[in-house]
Tab-separated table of C-alpha atoms in Angstrom:
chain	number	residue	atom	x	y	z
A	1	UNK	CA	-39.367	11.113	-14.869
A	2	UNK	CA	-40.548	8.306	-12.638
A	3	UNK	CA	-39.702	6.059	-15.159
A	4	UNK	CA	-36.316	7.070	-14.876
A	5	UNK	CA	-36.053	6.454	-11.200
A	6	UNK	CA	-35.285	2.829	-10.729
A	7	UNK	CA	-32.944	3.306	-13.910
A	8	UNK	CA	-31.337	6.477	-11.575
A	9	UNK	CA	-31.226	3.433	-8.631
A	10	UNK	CA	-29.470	0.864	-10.360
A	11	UNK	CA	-26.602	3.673	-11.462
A	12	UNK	CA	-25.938	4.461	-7.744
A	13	UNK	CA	-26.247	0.750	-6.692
A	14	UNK	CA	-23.637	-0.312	-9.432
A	15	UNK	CA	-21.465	2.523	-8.467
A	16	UNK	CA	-21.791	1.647	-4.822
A	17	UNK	CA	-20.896	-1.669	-4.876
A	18	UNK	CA	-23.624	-2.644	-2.401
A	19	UNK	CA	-27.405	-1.818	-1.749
A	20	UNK	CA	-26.295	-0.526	2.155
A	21	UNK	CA	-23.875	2.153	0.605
A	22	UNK	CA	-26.040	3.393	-2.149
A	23	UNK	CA	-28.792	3.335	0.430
A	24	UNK	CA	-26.901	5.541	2.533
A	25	UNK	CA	-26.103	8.360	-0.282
A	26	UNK	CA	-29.617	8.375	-1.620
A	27	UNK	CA	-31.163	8.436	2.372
A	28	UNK	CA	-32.969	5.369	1.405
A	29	UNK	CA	-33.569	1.916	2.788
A	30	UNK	CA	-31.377	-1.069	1.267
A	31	UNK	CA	-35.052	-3.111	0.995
A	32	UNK	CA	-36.389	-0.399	-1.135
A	33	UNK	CA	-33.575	-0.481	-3.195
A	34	UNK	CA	-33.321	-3.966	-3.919
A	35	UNK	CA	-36.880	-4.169	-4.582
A	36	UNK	CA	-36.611	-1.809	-7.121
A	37	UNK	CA	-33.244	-3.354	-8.616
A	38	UNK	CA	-35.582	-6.366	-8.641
A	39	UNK	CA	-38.767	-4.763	-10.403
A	40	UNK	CA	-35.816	-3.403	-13.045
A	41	UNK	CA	-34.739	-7.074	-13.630
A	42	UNK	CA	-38.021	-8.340	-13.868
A	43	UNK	CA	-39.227	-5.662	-16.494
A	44	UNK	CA	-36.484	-5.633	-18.647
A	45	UNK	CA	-36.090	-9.824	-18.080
A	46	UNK	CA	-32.462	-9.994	-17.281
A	47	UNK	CA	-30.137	-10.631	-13.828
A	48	UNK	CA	-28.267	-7.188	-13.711
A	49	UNK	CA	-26.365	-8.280	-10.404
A	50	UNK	CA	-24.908	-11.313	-9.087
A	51	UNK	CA	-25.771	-10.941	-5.454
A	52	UNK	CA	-23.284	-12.057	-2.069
A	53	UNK	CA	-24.103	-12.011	1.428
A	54	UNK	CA	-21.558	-9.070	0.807
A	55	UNK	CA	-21.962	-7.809	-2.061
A	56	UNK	CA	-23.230	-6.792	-5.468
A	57	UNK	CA	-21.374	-7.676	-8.702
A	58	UNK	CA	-22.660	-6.502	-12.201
A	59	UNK	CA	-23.170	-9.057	-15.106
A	60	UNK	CA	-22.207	-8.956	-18.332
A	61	UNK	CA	-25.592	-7.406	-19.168
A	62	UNK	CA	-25.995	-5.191	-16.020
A	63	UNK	CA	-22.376	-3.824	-16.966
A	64	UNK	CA	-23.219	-2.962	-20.930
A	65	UNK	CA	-26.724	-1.015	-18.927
A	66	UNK	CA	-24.440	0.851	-16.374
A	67	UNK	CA	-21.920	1.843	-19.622
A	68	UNK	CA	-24.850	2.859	-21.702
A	69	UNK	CA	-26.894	4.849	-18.842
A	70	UNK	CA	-23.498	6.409	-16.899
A	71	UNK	CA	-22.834	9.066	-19.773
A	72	UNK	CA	-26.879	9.770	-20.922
A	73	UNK	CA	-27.544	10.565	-17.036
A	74	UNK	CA	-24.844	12.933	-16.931
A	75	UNK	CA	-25.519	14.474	-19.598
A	76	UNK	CA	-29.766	14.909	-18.549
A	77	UNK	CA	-28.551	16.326	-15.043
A	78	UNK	CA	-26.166	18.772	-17.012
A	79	UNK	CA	-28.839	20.182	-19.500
A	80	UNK	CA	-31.480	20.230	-16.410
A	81	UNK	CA	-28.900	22.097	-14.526
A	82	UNK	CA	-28.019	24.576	-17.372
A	83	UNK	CA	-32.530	25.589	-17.389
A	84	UNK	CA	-32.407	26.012	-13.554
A	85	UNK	CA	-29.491	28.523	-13.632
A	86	UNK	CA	-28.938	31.743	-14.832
A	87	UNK	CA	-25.274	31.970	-15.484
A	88	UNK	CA	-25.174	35.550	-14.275
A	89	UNK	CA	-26.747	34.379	-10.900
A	90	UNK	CA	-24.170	32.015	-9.778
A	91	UNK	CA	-21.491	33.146	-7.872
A	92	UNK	CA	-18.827	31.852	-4.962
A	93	UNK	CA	-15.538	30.071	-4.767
A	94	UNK	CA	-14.493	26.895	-6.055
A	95	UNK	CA	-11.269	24.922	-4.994
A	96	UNK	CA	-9.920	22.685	-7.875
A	97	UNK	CA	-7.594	20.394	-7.493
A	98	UNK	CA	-6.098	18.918	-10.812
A	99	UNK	CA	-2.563	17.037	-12.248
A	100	UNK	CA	0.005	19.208	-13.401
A	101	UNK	CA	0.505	18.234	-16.749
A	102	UNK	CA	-3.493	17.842	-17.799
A	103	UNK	CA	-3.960	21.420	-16.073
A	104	UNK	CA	-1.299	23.185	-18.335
A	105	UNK	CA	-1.989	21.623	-21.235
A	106	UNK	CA	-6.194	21.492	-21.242
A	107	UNK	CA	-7.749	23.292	-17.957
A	108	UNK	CA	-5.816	26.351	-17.964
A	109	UNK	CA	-6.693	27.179	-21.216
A	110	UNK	CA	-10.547	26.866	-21.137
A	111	UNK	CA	-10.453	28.721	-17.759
A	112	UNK	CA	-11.350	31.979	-19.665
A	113	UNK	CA	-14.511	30.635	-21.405
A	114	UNK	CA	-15.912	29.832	-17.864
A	115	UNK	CA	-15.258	32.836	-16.457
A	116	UNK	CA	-16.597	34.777	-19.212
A	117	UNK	CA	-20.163	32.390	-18.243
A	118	UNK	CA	-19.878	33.075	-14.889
A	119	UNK	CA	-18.504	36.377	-13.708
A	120	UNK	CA	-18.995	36.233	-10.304
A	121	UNK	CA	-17.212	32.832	-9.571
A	122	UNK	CA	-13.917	32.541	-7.873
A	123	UNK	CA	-11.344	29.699	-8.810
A	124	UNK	CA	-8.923	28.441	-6.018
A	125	UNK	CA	-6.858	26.070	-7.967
A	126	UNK	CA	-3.995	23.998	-6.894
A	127	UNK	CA	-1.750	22.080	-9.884
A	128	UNK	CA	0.390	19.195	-8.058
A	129	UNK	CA	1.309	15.444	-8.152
A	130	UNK	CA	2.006	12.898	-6.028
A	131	UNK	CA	4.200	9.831	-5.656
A	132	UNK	CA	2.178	8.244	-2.968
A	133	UNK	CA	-1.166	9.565	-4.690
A	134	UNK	CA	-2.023	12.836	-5.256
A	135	UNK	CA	-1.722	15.679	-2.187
A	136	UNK	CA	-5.010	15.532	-0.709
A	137	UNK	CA	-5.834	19.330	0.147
A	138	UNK	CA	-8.972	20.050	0.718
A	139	UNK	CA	-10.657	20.557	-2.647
A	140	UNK	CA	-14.413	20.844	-4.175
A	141	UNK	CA	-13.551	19.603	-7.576
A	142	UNK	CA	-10.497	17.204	-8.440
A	143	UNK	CA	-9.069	15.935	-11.455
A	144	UNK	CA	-6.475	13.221	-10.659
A	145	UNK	CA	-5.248	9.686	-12.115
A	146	UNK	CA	-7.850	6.860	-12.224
A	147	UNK	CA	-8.443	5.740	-8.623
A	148	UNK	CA	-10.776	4.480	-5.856
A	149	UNK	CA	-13.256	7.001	-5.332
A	150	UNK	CA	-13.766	8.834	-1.607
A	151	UNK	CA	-17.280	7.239	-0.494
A	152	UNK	CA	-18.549	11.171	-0.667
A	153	UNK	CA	-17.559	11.527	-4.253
A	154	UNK	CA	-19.284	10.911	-7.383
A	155	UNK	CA	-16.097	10.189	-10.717
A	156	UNK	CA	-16.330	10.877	-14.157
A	157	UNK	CA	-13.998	9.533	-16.791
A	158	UNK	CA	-12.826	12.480	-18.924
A	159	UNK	CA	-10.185	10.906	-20.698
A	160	UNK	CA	-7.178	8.193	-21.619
A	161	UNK	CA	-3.849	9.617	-21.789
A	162	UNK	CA	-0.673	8.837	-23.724
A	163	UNK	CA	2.073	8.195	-22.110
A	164	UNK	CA	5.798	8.557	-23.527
A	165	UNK	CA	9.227	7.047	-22.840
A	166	UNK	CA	11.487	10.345	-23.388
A	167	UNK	CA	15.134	11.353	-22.575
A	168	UNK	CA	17.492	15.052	-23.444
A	169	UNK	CA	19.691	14.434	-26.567
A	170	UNK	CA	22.475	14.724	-24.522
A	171	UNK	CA	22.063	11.590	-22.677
A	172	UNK	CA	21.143	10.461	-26.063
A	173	UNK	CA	24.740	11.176	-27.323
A	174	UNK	CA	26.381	9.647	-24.347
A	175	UNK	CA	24.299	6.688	-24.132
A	176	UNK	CA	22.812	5.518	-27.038
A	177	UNK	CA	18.634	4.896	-27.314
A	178	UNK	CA	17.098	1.864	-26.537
A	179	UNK	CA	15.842	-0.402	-29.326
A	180	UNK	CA	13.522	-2.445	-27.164
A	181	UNK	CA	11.833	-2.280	-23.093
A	182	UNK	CA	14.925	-4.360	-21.846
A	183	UNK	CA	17.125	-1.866	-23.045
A	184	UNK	CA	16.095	0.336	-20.281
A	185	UNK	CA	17.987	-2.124	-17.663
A	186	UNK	CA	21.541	-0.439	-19.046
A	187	UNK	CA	20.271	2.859	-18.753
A	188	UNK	CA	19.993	5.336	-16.128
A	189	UNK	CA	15.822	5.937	-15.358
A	190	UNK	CA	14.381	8.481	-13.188
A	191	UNK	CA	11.201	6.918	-11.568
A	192	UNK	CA	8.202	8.374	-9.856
A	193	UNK	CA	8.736	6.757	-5.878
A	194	UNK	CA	6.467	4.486	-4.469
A	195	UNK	CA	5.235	3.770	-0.555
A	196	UNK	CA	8.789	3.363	0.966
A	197	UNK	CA	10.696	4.623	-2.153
A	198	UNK	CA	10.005	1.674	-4.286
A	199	UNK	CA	9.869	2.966	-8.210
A	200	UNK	CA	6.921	2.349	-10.199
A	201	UNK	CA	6.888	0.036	-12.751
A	202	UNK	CA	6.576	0.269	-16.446
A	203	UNK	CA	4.798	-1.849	-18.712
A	204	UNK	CA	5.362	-2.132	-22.840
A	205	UNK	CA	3.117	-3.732	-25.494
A	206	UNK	CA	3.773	-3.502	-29.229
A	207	UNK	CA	1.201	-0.637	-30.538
A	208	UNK	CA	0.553	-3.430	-33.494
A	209	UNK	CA	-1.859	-5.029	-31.840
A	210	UNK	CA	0.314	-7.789	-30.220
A	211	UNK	CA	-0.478	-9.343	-26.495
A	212	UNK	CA	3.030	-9.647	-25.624
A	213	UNK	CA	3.741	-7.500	-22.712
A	214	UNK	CA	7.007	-6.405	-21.051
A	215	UNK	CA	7.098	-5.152	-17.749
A	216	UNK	CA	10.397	-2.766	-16.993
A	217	UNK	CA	11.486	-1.759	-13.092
A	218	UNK	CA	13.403	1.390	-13.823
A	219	UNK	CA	17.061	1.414	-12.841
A	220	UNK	CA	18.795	4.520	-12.025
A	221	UNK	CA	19.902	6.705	-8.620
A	222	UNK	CA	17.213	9.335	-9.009
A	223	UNK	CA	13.780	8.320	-7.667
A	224	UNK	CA	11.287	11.698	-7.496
A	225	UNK	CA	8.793	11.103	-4.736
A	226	UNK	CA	6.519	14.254	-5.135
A	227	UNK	CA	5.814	15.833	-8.124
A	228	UNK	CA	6.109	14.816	-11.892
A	229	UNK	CA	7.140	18.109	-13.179
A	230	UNK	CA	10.932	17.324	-11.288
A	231	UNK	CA	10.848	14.345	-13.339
A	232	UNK	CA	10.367	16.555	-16.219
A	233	UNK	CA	13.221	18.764	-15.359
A	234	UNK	CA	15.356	15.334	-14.463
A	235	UNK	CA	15.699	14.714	-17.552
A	236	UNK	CA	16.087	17.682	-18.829
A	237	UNK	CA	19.060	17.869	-17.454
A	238	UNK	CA	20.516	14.529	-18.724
A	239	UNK	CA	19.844	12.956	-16.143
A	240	UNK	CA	18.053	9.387	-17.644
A	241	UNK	CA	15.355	8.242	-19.310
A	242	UNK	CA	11.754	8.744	-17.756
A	243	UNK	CA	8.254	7.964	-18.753
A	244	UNK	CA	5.404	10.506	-18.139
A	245	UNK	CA	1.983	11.718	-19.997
A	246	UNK	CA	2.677	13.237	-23.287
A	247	UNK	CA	1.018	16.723	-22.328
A	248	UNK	CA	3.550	17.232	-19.948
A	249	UNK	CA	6.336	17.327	-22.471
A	250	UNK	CA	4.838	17.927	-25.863
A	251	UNK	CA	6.238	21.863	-26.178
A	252	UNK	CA	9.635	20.309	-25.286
A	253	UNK	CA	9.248	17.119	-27.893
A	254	UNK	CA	8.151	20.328	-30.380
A	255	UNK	CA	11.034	22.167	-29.590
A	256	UNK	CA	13.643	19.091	-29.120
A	257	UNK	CA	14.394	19.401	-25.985
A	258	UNK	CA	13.546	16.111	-25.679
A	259	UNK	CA	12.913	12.990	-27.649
A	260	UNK	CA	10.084	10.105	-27.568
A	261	UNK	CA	11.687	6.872	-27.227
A	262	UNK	CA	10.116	3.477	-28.647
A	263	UNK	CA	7.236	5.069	-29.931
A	264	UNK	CA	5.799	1.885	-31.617
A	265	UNK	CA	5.368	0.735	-28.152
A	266	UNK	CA	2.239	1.687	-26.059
A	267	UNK	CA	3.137	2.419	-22.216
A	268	UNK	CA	1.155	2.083	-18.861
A	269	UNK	CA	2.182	2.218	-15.233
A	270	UNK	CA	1.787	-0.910	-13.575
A	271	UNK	CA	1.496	0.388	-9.861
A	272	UNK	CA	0.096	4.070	-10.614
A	273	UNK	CA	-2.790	4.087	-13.416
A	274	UNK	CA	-1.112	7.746	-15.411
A	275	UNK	CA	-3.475	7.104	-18.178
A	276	UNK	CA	-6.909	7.720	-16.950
A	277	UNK	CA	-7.989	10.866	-15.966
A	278	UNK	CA	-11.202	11.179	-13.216
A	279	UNK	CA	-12.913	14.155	-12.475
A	280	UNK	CA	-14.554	13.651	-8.594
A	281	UNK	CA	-16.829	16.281	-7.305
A	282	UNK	CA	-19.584	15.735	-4.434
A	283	UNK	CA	-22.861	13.825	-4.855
A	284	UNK	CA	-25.007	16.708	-6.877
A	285	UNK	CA	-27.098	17.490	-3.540
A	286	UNK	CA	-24.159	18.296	-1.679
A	287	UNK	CA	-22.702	20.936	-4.314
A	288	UNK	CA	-22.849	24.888	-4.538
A	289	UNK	CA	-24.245	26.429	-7.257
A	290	UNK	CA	-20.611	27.617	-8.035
A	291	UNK	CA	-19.329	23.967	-7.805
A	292	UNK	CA	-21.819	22.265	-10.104
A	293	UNK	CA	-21.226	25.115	-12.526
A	294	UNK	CA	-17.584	24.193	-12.745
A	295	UNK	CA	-18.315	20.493	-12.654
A	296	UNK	CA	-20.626	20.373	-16.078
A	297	UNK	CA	-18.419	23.258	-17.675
A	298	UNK	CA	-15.272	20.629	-17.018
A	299	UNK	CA	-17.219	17.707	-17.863
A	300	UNK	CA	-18.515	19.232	-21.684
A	301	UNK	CA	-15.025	20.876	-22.472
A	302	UNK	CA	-12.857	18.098	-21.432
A	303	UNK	CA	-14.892	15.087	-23.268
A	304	UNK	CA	-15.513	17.199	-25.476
A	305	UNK	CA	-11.616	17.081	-26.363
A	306	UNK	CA	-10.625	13.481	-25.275
């Protein structure tokens, strides 16, 4: 295992951004760490980091290491973790905080696998969304839209979601469909709101492969600042067109309720990232038992299924 150790440093040095902030969250001393960062570079003959009076930035090498190492550490920590417990041992309560439309459609129904494992754990669990970024309850485990991580939190990538330009038939029949992103400047668009109600923009590119982008500001009287599920309902009820993650509204595509619009164009927010999905949890030394069970249960059903 000590050979693993300055492998184990350079992760939490390239997720930190800096040797004084990974020194902080592994309670050691930023010269220790950057000797060993430099003992690393030395052994495998190759800069990992460009180095600032500021701050660290990975090269091209040092990022293809941290992609290659990120997953394969996870993964030891999660088999270690599964010889230390015994399921039936664990117990306590968890609070998880996740995205409406991912916890319908692929949390809520693995929920009864883990509580078959562990028996004695308790689930607190709070589906939401946010226009100005998620609600920020207090929470053990969250799974939210790619962002910054809190400097306590340690983020996996679970997954890339689709998202979907959709509208009701109704407003179909009145309206017409759009043929192409500019389109969507004569029609009526209900937009997740912004910091002081501006709408979120949408960006197009051809699924074919082609680098042409279009980026659409949604018209429309309807902005819905707090959750995405209104959205949902919004159009619904005929009232525009809206883009959101396909989990959210594939039993209504099934059933026809709605309809996918341009669907030989991909589709990603420009000012909120809706495609990637992060699970955060505390550093591993700073988790229960009932926490870190949760945590690698989440993290092997969820890529599992990406």
């Amino acid at each position: 295992m000590d050979e693993l150790r300055p492998l184990w440093i350079f992760l939490q040095v390239a997720r930190h951004g800096s040797l004084s902030s990974a020194a902080q969250a592994l309670t050691l001393s930023p010269a220790a760490l950057s000797k060993s960062v430099s003992r690393l570079e030395a052994r495998l003959e190759v800069q990992l980091f460009t180095r600032t009076t500021r701050s660290l930035q990975l090269t091209d090498e040092g990022r293809r290491l941290f992609e290659q190492l990120d997953n394969s550490f996870s993964d030891i920590q999660t088999a270690l973790h599964g010889l230390r417990l015994k399921q039936g041992d664990v117990s306590g309560s968890v609070r998880l905080s996740t995205v409406t439309g991912f916890g319908r459609a692929r949390v809520l129904p693995i929920l009864g696998e883990f509580f078959e494992r562990y028996p004695r754990v308790d689930l607190v669990m709070s589906l939401h969304d946010g226009a100005r970024g998620l609600s920020r309850h207090a929470y053990d485990v969250r799974i939210n839209w790619g962002e910054e991580l809190e400097q306590t939190k340690v983020g996996h990538r679970l997954c890339k979601m689709d998202l979907v330009l959709v509208g009701c038939p109704s407003y179909l029949a009145r309206r017409g469909s759009p043929r192409r992103p500019r389109d969507l400047e004569e029609h009526d668009c209900i937009s997740v709101g912004l910091a002081n109600n501006q709408r979120a923009r949408w960006q197009f590119s051809k699924r074919n492969g082609s680098a042409k982008q279009e980026t659409v500001v949604p018209h429309g009287r309807l902005i819905v600042v707090d959750e995405l599920v209104s959205v949902v309902d919004a159009a619904l009820s005929g009232l525009g067109l809206t883009v959101v993650a396909r989990d959210l509204v594939a039993a209504h595509l099934a059933s026809g309720a709605l309809v996918q619009l341009l669907a030989s164009y991909a589709i990603e927010g420009v000012d909120v990232d809706q495609t990637v999905l992060i699970l955060q949890h505390p550093k591993r030394r700073l988790m229960s038992p009932a926490t870190q069970a949760l945590v690698d249960f989440l993290i092997e059903k969820l890529k599992q299924s990406s």
